[in-house]
Short mmCIF file of C-alpha atoms in Angstrom, two decimals:
data_model
loop_
_atom_site.label_atom_id
_atom_site.label_comp_id
_atom_site.label_asym_id
_atom_site.label_seq_id
_atom_site.Cartn_x
_atom_site.Cartn_y
_atom_site.Cartn_z
CA SER A 1 59.07 115.07 33.51
CA VAL A 2 62.53 113.50 33.18
CA ALA A 3 60.79 110.21 32.35
CA LYS A 4 58.76 111.91 29.61
CA LEU A 5 61.86 113.50 28.10
CA ASP A 6 63.69 110.17 28.23
CA LYS A 7 61.01 108.67 25.98
CA LEU A 8 61.85 111.37 23.40
CA GLY A 9 65.54 110.49 23.37
CA ILE A 10 66.71 113.08 25.93
CA SER A 11 68.83 111.27 28.50
CA GLY A 12 68.24 111.76 32.21
CA GLN A 13 71.62 113.49 32.45
CA GLU A 14 70.75 115.94 29.64
CA ALA A 15 67.30 116.62 31.10
CA SER A 16 68.68 117.22 34.59
CA LYS A 17 71.35 119.56 33.22
CA GLN A 18 68.75 121.55 31.28
CA ILE A 19 66.49 121.84 34.31
CA GLY A 20 69.48 122.97 36.40
CA THR A 21 70.45 125.59 33.82
CA LEU A 22 66.94 127.02 33.70
CA SER A 23 66.82 127.14 37.50
CA GLN A 24 70.20 128.89 37.83
CA ILE A 25 69.98 131.38 34.94
CA MET A 26 66.26 132.17 34.92
CA GLY A 27 65.54 131.68 38.61
CA MET A 28 62.87 129.06 37.96
CA SER A 29 61.71 126.55 40.52
CA GLU A 30 62.43 122.92 39.72
CA SER A 31 58.82 122.31 38.63
CA GLN A 32 58.83 125.43 36.40
CA ALA A 33 62.14 124.38 34.84
CA ALA A 34 60.81 120.87 34.22
CA LYS A 35 57.70 122.30 32.52
CA THR A 36 59.85 124.60 30.36
CA SER A 37 62.00 121.61 29.36
CA GLU A 38 58.86 119.83 28.21
CA GLU A 39 57.83 122.96 26.26
CA LEU A 40 61.21 122.98 24.50
CA ALA A 41 60.71 119.34 23.53
CA GLY A 42 57.28 120.21 22.15
CA PHE A 43 58.78 123.16 20.29
CA ALA A 44 61.37 120.84 18.71
CA LEU A 45 58.58 118.65 17.39
CA ALA A 46 56.72 121.72 16.07
CA ILE A 47 59.66 122.84 13.92
CA GLY A 48 60.62 119.31 12.87
CA LYS A 49 63.85 118.84 14.82
CA PRO A 50 64.71 115.95 17.15
CA PRO A 51 64.07 116.95 20.79
CA GLN A 52 67.47 115.52 21.74
CA GLN A 53 69.22 117.83 19.24
CA VAL A 54 67.37 120.88 20.56
CA ALA A 55 68.27 119.91 24.15
CA GLN A 56 71.93 119.64 23.14
CA ASP A 57 71.78 123.00 21.32
CA PHE A 58 70.31 124.61 24.43
CA ALA A 59 73.06 123.18 26.62
CA ALA A 60 75.78 124.36 24.20
CA SER A 61 74.40 127.90 23.82
CA SER A 62 73.15 128.56 27.37
CA ASN A 63 76.27 130.47 28.45
CA GLN A 64 76.12 132.74 25.39
CA LEU A 65 72.40 133.38 25.90
CA ALA A 66 72.51 133.86 29.68
CA GLY A 67 72.65 137.64 29.24
CA TYR A 68 69.10 137.65 27.88
CA GLY A 69 67.84 136.66 31.33
CA LYS A 70 64.16 135.78 31.52
CA ASN A 71 63.85 136.15 27.73
CA MET A 72 66.52 133.51 27.20
CA VAL A 73 64.15 130.68 26.21
CA ASN A 74 62.25 132.81 23.66
CA VAL A 75 65.54 134.00 22.14
CA PHE A 76 66.72 130.40 21.92
CA LYS A 77 63.50 129.30 20.21
CA ASP A 78 63.85 132.02 17.57
CA LEU A 79 67.45 131.01 16.93
CA GLU A 80 66.52 127.34 16.73
CA ALA A 81 63.82 128.13 14.17
CA GLN A 82 66.39 130.12 12.14
CA SER A 83 68.81 127.21 12.42
CA LYS A 84 66.20 124.78 11.11
CA ALA A 85 65.34 127.06 8.19
CA THR A 86 68.92 127.91 7.18
CA GLY A 87 70.94 124.88 8.24
CA ILE A 88 73.30 127.12 10.25
CA ALA A 89 74.06 125.95 13.78
CA VAL A 90 72.61 127.95 16.66
CA GLY A 91 76.08 128.70 18.02
CA ASP A 92 77.20 130.05 14.64
CA LEU A 93 74.14 132.31 14.38
CA ILE A 94 74.99 133.74 17.80
CA SER A 95 78.64 134.28 16.82
CA ILE A 96 77.62 136.08 13.61
CA THR A 97 75.64 138.70 15.50
CA GLU A 98 77.91 139.15 18.53
CA LYS A 99 80.03 141.75 16.73
CA PHE A 100 76.90 143.91 16.28
CA GLN A 101 76.44 144.22 20.04
CA THR A 102 78.80 147.17 20.43
CA PHE A 103 78.26 150.51 18.73
CA GLU A 104 81.69 150.35 17.11
CA GLY A 105 81.07 146.85 15.76
CA ALA A 106 77.59 147.70 14.49
CA ALA A 107 78.80 150.93 12.85
CA THR A 108 81.69 149.16 11.11
CA ALA A 109 79.44 146.38 9.82
CA ALA A 110 76.72 148.81 8.70
CA GLY A 111 79.26 150.94 6.82
CA LYS A 112 80.68 147.95 4.94
CA LEU A 113 77.24 146.52 4.18
CA ASN A 114 75.94 149.85 2.87
CA ALA A 115 79.02 150.14 0.66
CA ALA A 116 78.26 146.74 -0.82
CA LEU A 117 74.58 147.58 -1.29
CA GLY A 118 75.24 151.02 -2.75
CA GLY A 119 73.18 153.08 -0.30
CA GLY A 120 72.27 153.78 3.32
CA PHE A 121 70.02 150.78 3.81
CA ILE A 122 71.37 149.62 7.17
CA ASN A 123 71.38 151.85 10.24
CA ALA A 124 74.05 151.10 12.85
CA MET A 125 71.77 151.79 15.83
CA GLU A 126 69.03 149.63 14.34
CA LEU A 127 71.49 146.79 13.89
CA LEU A 128 72.82 147.25 17.44
CA GLU A 129 69.34 147.23 18.98
CA ALA A 130 68.17 144.22 16.98
CA SER A 131 71.18 142.12 17.97
CA ALA A 132 70.88 143.19 21.62
CA GLU A 133 67.20 142.22 21.68
CA ASN A 134 67.54 138.92 19.84
CA PRO A 135 70.29 137.62 17.51
CA ALA A 136 67.63 136.06 15.26
CA LYS A 137 66.14 139.52 14.72
CA ALA A 138 69.51 140.84 13.58
CA ILE A 139 69.62 138.13 10.91
CA ASP A 140 66.04 139.02 9.93
CA LEU A 141 67.05 142.68 9.68
CA LEU A 142 69.92 141.91 7.29
CA ARG A 143 67.59 139.86 5.12
CA THR A 144 64.96 142.61 5.11
CA ARG A 145 67.45 145.33 4.20
CA LEU A 146 68.66 143.30 1.22
CA ASP A 147 65.04 143.12 0.09
CA ASP A 148 64.72 146.89 0.59
CA ALA A 149 67.78 147.40 -1.61
CA GLY A 150 66.08 145.38 -4.31
CA VAL A 151 68.88 142.83 -4.57
CA ALA A 152 68.99 139.05 -4.25
CA PHE A 153 72.15 137.79 -2.58
CA ASP A 154 72.61 134.84 -4.94
CA GLU A 155 72.27 137.11 -7.97
CA MET A 156 75.02 139.50 -6.88
CA GLY A 157 78.56 139.29 -8.21
CA LEU A 158 81.24 137.33 -6.37
CA PHE A 159 82.94 140.49 -5.07
CA GLU A 160 79.70 141.96 -3.66
CA ARG A 161 78.70 138.66 -2.06
CA LYS A 162 82.13 138.36 -0.44
CA MET A 163 81.90 141.93 0.87
CA ILE A 164 78.50 141.26 2.45
CA ALA A 165 79.55 137.89 3.89
CA ASP A 166 82.69 139.41 5.46
CA ALA A 167 80.91 142.54 6.72
CA ALA A 168 78.08 140.55 8.30
CA GLY A 169 80.48 138.09 9.93
CA PHE A 170 79.60 134.93 8.05
CA LYS A 171 82.29 132.26 7.82
CA SER A 172 81.80 131.86 4.08
CA ILE A 173 79.77 133.02 1.09
CA GLU A 174 77.92 129.72 1.24
CA GLU A 175 76.87 130.34 4.87
CA ALA A 176 75.78 133.88 4.01
CA SER A 177 73.75 132.52 1.12
CA ARG A 178 71.89 130.08 3.39
CA ALA A 179 71.03 132.88 5.82
CA LEU A 180 70.23 135.69 3.40
CA SER A 181 68.68 133.82 0.47
CA MET A 182 65.86 132.14 2.36
CA SER A 183 62.96 131.52 -0.02
CA ASN A 184 59.40 132.68 0.58
CA ALA A 185 58.43 129.04 1.15
CA GLU A 186 61.03 128.75 3.90
CA ARG A 187 59.81 131.96 5.51
CA GLU A 188 56.25 130.64 5.42
CA LYS A 189 57.48 127.42 7.02
CA MET A 190 59.04 129.43 9.84
CA ALA A 191 55.78 131.33 10.32
CA LYS A 192 53.88 128.05 10.40
CA ALA A 193 56.27 126.72 13.04
CA ASP A 194 55.59 129.82 15.13
CA ALA A 195 51.85 129.22 14.83
CA GLU A 196 52.24 125.60 15.89
CA ARG A 197 54.00 126.52 19.11
CA ALA A 198 50.61 126.88 20.78
CA ASN A 199 50.02 123.19 20.02
CA GLN A 200 53.31 121.97 21.47
CA GLN A 201 51.88 120.05 24.43
CA LYS A 202 49.62 118.02 22.18
CA LEU A 203 52.56 117.18 19.91
CA LEU A 204 54.64 116.25 22.95
CA ASN A 205 51.97 113.94 24.34
CA GLU A 206 51.47 112.28 20.95
CA ALA A 207 55.21 111.70 20.59
CA ILE A 208 55.43 110.24 24.08
CA GLN A 209 52.52 107.91 23.31
CA ARG A 210 54.22 106.76 20.11
CA SER A 211 57.37 105.98 22.08
CA ILE A 212 55.61 103.73 24.61
CA PRO A 213 55.82 100.02 23.64
CA LEU A 214 52.52 98.18 23.08
CA GLN A 215 53.11 95.90 26.06
CA GLU A 216 53.57 98.92 28.35
CA LYS A 217 50.40 100.52 26.98
CA LEU A 218 48.43 97.33 27.73
CA THR A 219 49.89 97.25 31.22
CA ASN A 220 48.80 100.87 31.77
CA ILE A 221 45.29 100.04 30.52
CA ILE A 222 45.05 97.09 32.92
CA ILE A 223 46.31 99.20 35.83
CA ASN A 224 43.88 102.03 35.02
CA PHE A 225 41.05 99.51 34.62
CA GLY A 226 41.91 98.10 38.00
CA ILE A 227 41.84 101.57 39.57
CA VAL A 228 38.42 102.35 38.07
CA MET A 229 36.87 98.92 38.71
CA GLY A 230 38.53 98.34 42.07
CA PRO A 231 35.59 99.57 44.21
CA VAL A 232 33.14 97.49 42.14
CA VAL A 233 35.22 94.34 42.51
CA ASP A 234 35.63 94.97 46.25
CA GLY A 235 31.86 95.40 46.63
CA LEU A 236 31.11 92.24 44.65
CA SER A 237 33.63 90.29 46.71
CA TRP A 238 31.98 91.43 49.94
CA PHE A 239 28.53 90.47 48.61
CA LEU A 240 29.66 86.98 47.59
CA SER A 241 31.32 86.49 50.96
CA PHE A 242 28.08 87.53 52.66
CA ILE A 243 26.05 85.00 50.58
CA ALA A 244 28.59 82.26 51.36
CA GLU A 245 28.24 82.95 55.08
CA LEU A 246 24.42 82.72 54.84
CA ILE A 247 24.68 79.38 53.01
CA ASP A 248 27.09 78.02 55.61
CA SER A 249 24.81 79.22 58.38
CA ALA A 250 21.78 77.56 56.78
CA ARG A 251 23.64 74.29 56.38
CA SER A 252 24.69 74.40 60.02
CA GLU A 253 21.08 74.87 61.13
CA GLU A 254 19.99 71.92 58.94
CA HIS A 255 22.58 69.66 60.55
CA THR A 256 21.50 70.82 64.01
CA SER A 257 17.80 70.07 63.34
CA GLU A 258 18.65 66.60 62.12
#
């Protein structure tokens, strides 16, 4: 498994660290953790991100996501897909939603957001539950509630956009715009990436094959050919040896008769 990941640009040190993290936080056996690491590499290919980058993102965010327990990997995948679609780092997406994970924080944010939207579109408990379940869902909820309010973030005035960006915890209006103004095409791309997750192993195997040099592939073919043809060659060798012995024996008898 570590050898496979190495062919995709994930160093042995990074792969071993990821396997160790999965074992410690999720209670996986070493083989289960290795398989999950391969699945993450396949997922990276499915959403169009370098497997090495996804491995590094996982290592950087593992402490923040540890509280999600056995759902940690699924939460990470959703965040990584959001990151790919919006250009916002996984760690930043987590930080944005952390303030929603207390009732006081969610209520404060919901109040400010509703003031900016001009109505009760965002429920504090709904925001709290979404962020507790999955930070990516909290971002989805904000985007959905803007749609419900009938407003497009990029078409709002500067003051309203600043209010929403501050209330939601974005570092800037530009970051809020990337998260909340996702186009329908980008949403469809995310949905497509979700659908392709079932095909991750095939993508992983294809990527590994592409990374193997031609000379190594030929060597593997020769080795595999030798394994398959070995018994045939052994049998033929025995037969030829047997014929040679008969010929030698016949020659010996001819010399004796002379």
